């Protein structure tokens, strides 16, 4: 700092002072401030070479940029740093690409390429061409259909634009075509263009008829599907209820068969176990029954024998009574002997 001269310091830091700043310093009550800020210390009125300040340099560049932009038709402006040396003649591809990617410009260009930035109202095309086209087939068209007819006679493909509610949206590459169409509004249409209008309207109406037929068939098919769905839901519900009933009864019958089979098997095994447990008891009962039966048979035989003997004795008594009348003493002895024999046979 001390080694530099005042001329070098002034040359290095000599920037232009803004007029408002100079006025502010000039209104100060201190002479020192007025001298430094307003530049009143320069007593020499010798005309010096005008120094080019940073502001004037930037202003000149901005003016040149505006002139360039006015010549072209840009959609937006984006400032880029061309190189690290701040030179107007050097171009660093890597640096520019990095700035473009970081700023999102490449994505914006991709969106613009896929989108439709240029827009023209239907009313504009209607006002330009409606009075010129006298074809009766276009009189019943709305603004949207009329705009399609106008674009078709100038060779614009349907893939280059989209129809909105009040405007047509064009791709970026068709901006010049729009200017050409608007410039041709004052020129009369050729016979080829008029024939193209008729062909386009006829083709459009054919497409409308085909589209209406397709819509009718599609709607009728949807109605049939809806009715079939309703019938399927109705009868499917009924069949489902019947199926559930049949399944329930079948399951009940299957369970009943299983229960009956289990009961039969259980009864068999219980009978077998019971038979094994009471076999001896049955044998004892059988033997007792045989004994009782044998005793009953003996008692029955004895009873029958006693009855037979009783009848025989009664018969003899009757016979002996008749003979006793003839032989009383002898009959008594015979009666006593018979009684004694009977007692012996009973014993």
Coordinates of C-alpha atoms in Angstrom, one line a residue:
X1 CA 0.0 0.0 0.0
X2 CA 2.8 2.4 0.9
X3 CA 4.8 1.5 -2.2
X4 CA 1.9 2.5 -4.5
X5 CA 1.6 6.0 -5.7
X6 CA -1.5 8.1 -5.5
X7 CA -1.9 7.9 -9.3
X8 CA -1.8 4.1 -9.2
X9 CA -4.3 4.0 -6.4
X10 CA -6.7 6.4 -8.2
X11 CA -6.4 4.4 -11.4
X12 CA -7.2 1.1 -9.6
X13 CA -10.1 2.3 -7.5
X14 CA -11.5 5.0 -9.8
X15 CA -15.1 3.9 -10.3
X16 CA -17.9 6.2 -11.3
X17 CA -19.9 7.7 -8.4
X18 CA -23.7 7.5 -8.7
X19 CA -25.3 10.9 -9.0
X20 CA -27.5 10.3 -6.0
X21 CA -24.4 9.5 -3.9
X22 CA -22.7 12.7 -5.1
X23 CA -25.8 14.8 -4.2
X24 CA -25.8 13.3 -0.8
X25 CA -22.2 14.1 -0.1
X26 CA -22.7 17.6 -1.6
X27 CA -25.5 18.4 1.0
X28 CA -23.1 17.7 3.9
X29 CA -22.1 20.6 6.1
X30 CA -18.5 19.3 6.4
X31 CA -16.2 20.7 3.7
X32 CA -14.0 17.6 3.8
X33 CA -17.0 15.4 3.1
X34 CA -18.1 17.7 0.2
X35 CA -14.6 17.6 -1.2
X36 CA -14.2 13.9 -1.1
X37 CA -17.8 12.8 -2.0
X38 CA -18.8 15.4 -4.6
X39 CA -15.3 15.8 -6.1
X40 CA -15.0 19.6 -5.5
X41 CA -11.3 19.1 -4.7
X42 CA -10.5 18.8 -8.4
X43 CA -9.6 22.4 -9.1
X44 CA -8.1 21.6 -12.5
X45 CA -10.7 21.8 -15.2
X46 CA -8.5 20.0 -17.6
X47 CA -10.5 17.5 -19.6
X48 CA -9.4 14.0 -18.9
X49 CA -9.9 10.8 -20.7
X50 CA -13.2 9.2 -19.7
X51 CA -12.7 6.0 -17.6
X52 CA -14.9 3.1 -18.5
X53 CA -16.5 1.9 -15.2
X54 CA -18.0 -1.5 -14.3
X55 CA -21.5 -0.1 -14.6
X56 CA -21.0 1.4 -18.0
X57 CA -19.4 -1.8 -19.2
X58 CA -22.3 -3.9 -17.9
X59 CA -24.8 -1.5 -19.4
X60 CA -23.2 -1.7 -22.8
X61 CA -23.3 -5.5 -22.7
X62 CA -26.9 -5.5 -21.7
X63 CA -27.8 -3.1 -24.6
X64 CA -26.1 -5.5 -27.1
X65 CA -27.9 -8.5 -25.6
X66 CA -31.3 -6.7 -25.9
X67 CA -30.5 -5.9 -29.5
X68 CA -29.7 -9.6 -30.2
X69 CA -32.9 -10.7 -28.4
X70 CA -35.0 -8.3 -30.4
X71 CA -33.7 -9.8 -33.6
X72 CA -34.6 -13.4 -32.6
X73 CA -37.8 -14.9 -31.0
X74 CA -36.6 -16.4 -27.7
X75 CA -38.9 -18.1 -25.3
X76 CA -36.8 -17.3 -22.3
X77 CA -33.3 -16.0 -21.4
X78 CA -30.7 -17.6 -19.2
X79 CA -27.3 -16.2 -18.4
X80 CA -24.3 -18.6 -18.5
X81 CA -20.7 -18.2 -17.6
X82 CA -18.8 -19.2 -20.8
X83 CA -15.4 -19.8 -19.1
X84 CA -13.4 -19.2 -16.0
X85 CA -11.2 -16.6 -17.5
X86 CA -14.0 -14.1 -18.1
X87 CA -13.1 -13.9 -21.7
X88 CA -15.6 -13.2 -24.5
X89 CA -13.7 -15.4 -27.0
X90 CA -13.4 -18.6 -25.0
X91 CA -16.1 -21.4 -24.7
X92 CA -15.9 -24.2 -22.1
X93 CA -18.3 -27.0 -23.0
X94 CA -18.0 -28.8 -19.7
X95 CA -18.7 -25.6 -17.7
X96 CA -21.7 -24.7 -19.9
X97 CA -23.1 -28.2 -19.8
X98 CA -22.8 -28.3 -16.0
X99 CA -24.6 -24.9 -15.7
X100 CA -27.3 -26.0 -18.0
X101 CA -27.9 -29.2 -16.0
X102 CA -27.7 -27.5 -12.7
X103 CA -30.1 -24.8 -13.8
X104 CA -32.7 -27.3 -15.1
X105 CA -32.5 -25.9 -18.6
X106 CA -32.1 -29.2 -20.3
X107 CA -35.2 -30.6 -18.5
X108 CA -37.1 -27.5 -19.5
X109 CA -36.2 -27.9 -23.1
X110 CA -37.2 -31.6 -23.0
X111 CA -40.6 -30.6 -21.5
X112 CA -41.0 -27.9 -24.2
X113 CA -40.2 -30.5 -26.9
X114 CA -42.8 -32.8 -25.6
X115 CA -45.3 -30.1 -24.8
X116 CA -47.2 -27.5 -26.8
X117 CA -45.9 -24.0 -25.9
X118 CA -47.4 -22.1 -28.9
X119 CA -51.1 -21.3 -28.4
X120 CA -53.6 -19.7 -30.8
X121 CA -57.2 -18.9 -29.9
X122 CA -60.0 -20.3 -32.1
X123 CA -61.5 -16.9 -32.4
X124 CA -58.4 -15.6 -34.2
X125 CA -58.5 -18.2 -36.9
X126 CA -62.3 -17.8 -37.1
X127 CA -62.0 -14.0 -37.7
X128 CA -59.2 -14.4 -40.3
X129 CA -60.7 -17.1 -42.5
X130 CA -64.5 -17.4 -41.8
X131 CA -65.5 -14.8 -44.4
X132 CA -63.1 -16.2 -47.0
X133 CA -64.3 -19.8 -47.0
X134 CA -67.7 -20.0 -48.6
X135 CA -68.0 -23.8 -48.6
X136 CA -71.5 -24.7 -47.3
X137 CA -70.1 -27.8 -45.5
X138 CA -68.1 -25.5 -43.2
X139 CA -71.1 -23.2 -42.2
X140 CA -72.4 -25.6 -39.6
X141 CA -69.0 -26.2 -38.0
X142 CA -68.0 -24.8 -34.7
X143 CA -64.8 -22.8 -34.1
X144 CA -62.9 -25.9 -33.1
X145 CA -63.9 -27.8 -36.3
X146 CA -63.4 -24.7 -38.4
X147 CA -59.8 -24.3 -37.1
X148 CA -59.1 -28.0 -38.0
X149 CA -60.3 -27.3 -41.5
X150 CA -58.0 -24.3 -41.9
X151 CA -55.0 -26.2 -40.6
X152 CA -55.6 -29.1 -42.9
X153 CA -55.6 -26.9 -46.1
X154 CA -52.1 -25.6 -45.0
X155 CA -50.7 -29.1 -44.5
X156 CA -50.5 -29.2 -40.7
X157 CA -50.6 -32.7 -39.4
X158 CA -52.9 -33.6 -36.5
X159 CA -49.9 -34.9 -34.6
X160 CA -48.4 -31.4 -34.5
X161 CA -51.2 -29.8 -32.4
X162 CA -53.8 -30.5 -29.8
X163 CA -57.3 -29.0 -29.4
X164 CA -58.3 -27.3 -26.2
X165 CA -61.5 -25.6 -25.1
X166 CA -60.7 -22.2 -26.5
X167 CA -57.2 -22.5 -28.0
X168 CA -55.1 -24.7 -30.3
X169 CA -51.8 -25.9 -28.8
X170 CA -48.9 -26.3 -31.2
X171 CA -45.5 -27.9 -30.8
X172 CA -42.4 -25.6 -30.8
X173 CA -41.4 -26.5 -34.3
X174 CA -44.7 -25.2 -35.7
X175 CA -44.4 -21.6 -34.6
X176 CA -43.2 -20.5 -38.1
X177 CA -46.1 -22.3 -39.7
X178 CA -48.6 -20.4 -37.6
X179 CA -47.0 -17.1 -38.8
X180 CA -47.3 -18.3 -42.4
X181 CA -50.9 -19.2 -41.9
X182 CA -51.8 -15.9 -40.4
X183 CA -49.9 -14.1 -43.2
X184 CA -51.9 -16.0 -45.8
X185 CA -55.2 -14.8 -44.4
X186 CA -55.3 -11.9 -46.9
X187 CA -54.7 -14.1 -49.9
X188 CA -57.5 -15.9 -51.7
X189 CA -57.7 -19.7 -51.5
X190 CA -56.8 -21.9 -54.4
X191 CA -59.1 -24.5 -56.0
X192 CA -56.9 -27.3 -54.5
X193 CA -57.3 -25.8 -51.0
X194 CA -61.1 -25.6 -51.5
X195 CA -61.2 -29.3 -52.6
X196 CA -59.1 -30.2 -49.6
X197 CA -61.7 -28.5 -47.4
X198 CA -64.5 -30.6 -48.9
X199 CA -62.4 -33.8 -48.6
X200 CA -61.5 -33.1 -45.0
X201 CA -65.0 -32.3 -43.9
X202 CA -66.3 -35.5 -45.6
X203 CA -63.6 -37.6 -44.0
X204 CA -64.3 -36.0 -40.7
X205 CA -68.0 -36.8 -40.9
X206 CA -67.3 -40.4 -42.0
X207 CA -65.1 -40.7 -38.9
X208 CA -67.9 -39.2 -36.8
X209 CA -70.4 -41.8 -38.1
X210 CA -68.0 -44.6 -37.5
X211 CA -67.3 -43.3 -34.0
X212 CA -71.0 -43.0 -33.3
X213 CA -71.5 -46.6 -34.4
X214 CA -68.6 -47.7 -32.2
X215 CA -70.0 -45.8 -29.3
X216 CA -73.4 -47.3 -29.8
X217 CA -72.0 -50.8 -30.0
X218 CA -69.8 -50.2 -27.0
X219 CA -72.7 -48.9 -25.0
X220 CA -75.0 -51.7 -26.0
X221 CA -72.3 -54.2 -25.1
X222 CA -71.9 -52.5 -21.7
X223 CA -75.7 -52.6 -21.2
X224 CA -75.7 -56.3 -22.0
X225 CA -72.8 -56.9 -19.7
X226 CA -74.6 -55.0 -17.0
X227 CA -77.8 -57.0 -17.4
X228 CA -75.8 -60.2 -17.5
X229 CA -74.0 -59.2 -14.3
X230 CA -77.4 -58.4 -12.6
X231 CA -78.8 -61.8 -13.7
X232 CA -75.7 -63.5 -12.6
X233 CA -75.9 -61.8 -9.3
X234 CA -79.5 -62.7 -8.9
X235 CA -79.4 -66.4 -10.0
X236 CA -75.9 -66.8 -8.6
X237 CA -77.3 -65.8 -5.2
X238 CA -80.1 -68.3 -5.5
X239 CA -77.8 -71.1 -6.7
X240 CA -75.4 -70.2 -3.9
X241 CA -78.2 -70.5 -1.3
X242 CA -79.3 -73.9 -2.8
X243 CA -75.7 -75.0 -2.9
X244 CA -75.2 -74.1 0.7
X245 CA -78.4 -75.9 1.7
X246 CA -77.3 -79.1 -0.2
X247 CA -73.9 -78.9 1.3
X248 CA -75.3 -78.4 4.8
X249 CA -77.7 -81.4 4.4
X250 CA -74.9 -83.5 2.9
X251 CA -72.6 -82.6 5.8
X252 CA -75.3 -83.4 8.3
X253 CA -75.9 -86.8 6.6
X254 CA -72.2 -87.5 6.5
X255 CA -71.9 -86.7 10.2
X256 CA -74.9 -88.8 11.0
X257 CA -73.4 -91.8 9.2
X258 CA -70.2 -91.2 11.0
X259 CA -72.0 -91.1 14.3
X260 CA -74.0 -94.2 13.6
X261 CA -70.9 -96.1 12.4
X262 CA -69.1 -95.0 15.5
X263 CA -72.0 -96.1 17.7
X264 CA -72.1 -99.5 16.0
X265 CA -68.4 -100.0 16.5
X266 CA -68.7 -98.8 20.0
X267 CA -71.6 -101.2 20.7
X268 CA -69.7 -104.1 19.2
X269 CA -66.6 -103.5 21.4
X270 CA -68.7 -102.9 24.5
X271 CA -70.6 -106.2 23.8
X272 CA -67.3 -108.0 23.3
X273 CA -65.9 -106.7 26.6
X274 CA -69.1 -107.4 28.4
X275 CA -69.2 -110.9 27.0
X276 CA -65.7 -111.5 28.2
X277 CA -66.6 -110.1 31.7
X278 CA -69.8 -112.1 32.2
X279 CA -69.0 -115.4 30.5
X280 CA -68.6 -117.1 33.9
X281 CA -71.7 -115.5 35.2
X282 CA -73.6 -116.8 32.1
X283 CA -72.2 -120.3 32.6
X284 CA -73.3 -120.2 36.3
X285 CA -76.8 -119.0 35.3
X286 CA -77.0 -121.7 32.6
X287 CA -76.0 -124.4 35.1
X288 CA -78.5 -123.1 37.6
X289 CA -81.2 -123.0 35.0
X290 CA -80.4 -126.6 34.1
X291 CA -80.7 -127.6 37.7
X292 CA -83.9 -125.7 38.2
X293 CA -85.3 -127.3 35.0
X294 CA -84.3 -130.7 36.1
X295 CA -85.9 -130.3 39.5
X296 CA -89.0 -128.9 37.9
X297 CA -89.2 -131.9 35.6
X298 CA -88.8 -134.3 38.6
X299 CA -91.5 -132.4 40.5
X300 CA -93.8 -132.5 37.5
X301 CA -93.2 -136.2 37.1
X302 CA -93.9 -136.9 40.8
X303 CA -97.0 -134.8 40.6
X304 CA -98.3 -136.7 37.7
X305 CA -97.3 -140.0 39.4
X306 CA -99.2 -139.0 42.5
X307 CA -102.2 -138.1 40.5
X308 CA -102.1 -141.4 38.7
X309 CA -101.7 -143.3 42.0
X310 CA -104.5 -141.3 43.5
X311 CA -106.8 -142.2 40.6
X312 CA -105.8 -145.8 40.9
X313 CA -106.4 -145.9 44.6
X314 CA -109.8 -144.3 44.1
X315 CA -110.6 -146.9 41.5
X316 CA -109.6 -149.7 43.8
X317 CA -111.5 -148.2 46.7
X318 CA -114.6 -148.2 44.6
X319 CA -114.0 -151.8 43.6
X320 CA -113.2 -152.9 47.1
X321 CA -116.3 -151.2 48.4
X322 CA -118.4 -153.3 46.2
X323 CA -116.8 -156.5 47.3
X324 CA -116.8 -155.6 50.9
X325 CA -120.5 -155.9 50.9
X326 CA -120.1 -159.6 50.3
X327 CA -117.0 -160.1 52.3
X328 CA -116.8 -157.5 55.0
X329 CA -114.1 -159.0 57.2
X330 CA -111.9 -160.0 54.3
X331 CA -112.3 -156.6 52.7
X332 CA -111.1 -154.9 55.8
X333 CA -108.0 -157.0 55.8
X334 CA -107.4 -156.4 52.2
X335 CA -108.0 -152.7 52.6
X336 CA -105.5 -152.6 55.5
X337 CA -102.9 -154.5 53.4
X338 CA -103.4 -152.2 50.4
X339 CA -102.9 -149.2 52.6
X340 CA -99.8 -150.6 54.1
X341 CA -98.4 -151.4 50.6
X342 CA -99.2 -147.9 49.4
X343 CA -97.4 -146.4 52.3
X344 CA -94.4 -148.6 51.5
X345 CA -94.4 -147.6 47.9
X346 CA -94.6 -143.9 48.8
X347 CA -91.7 -144.2 51.1

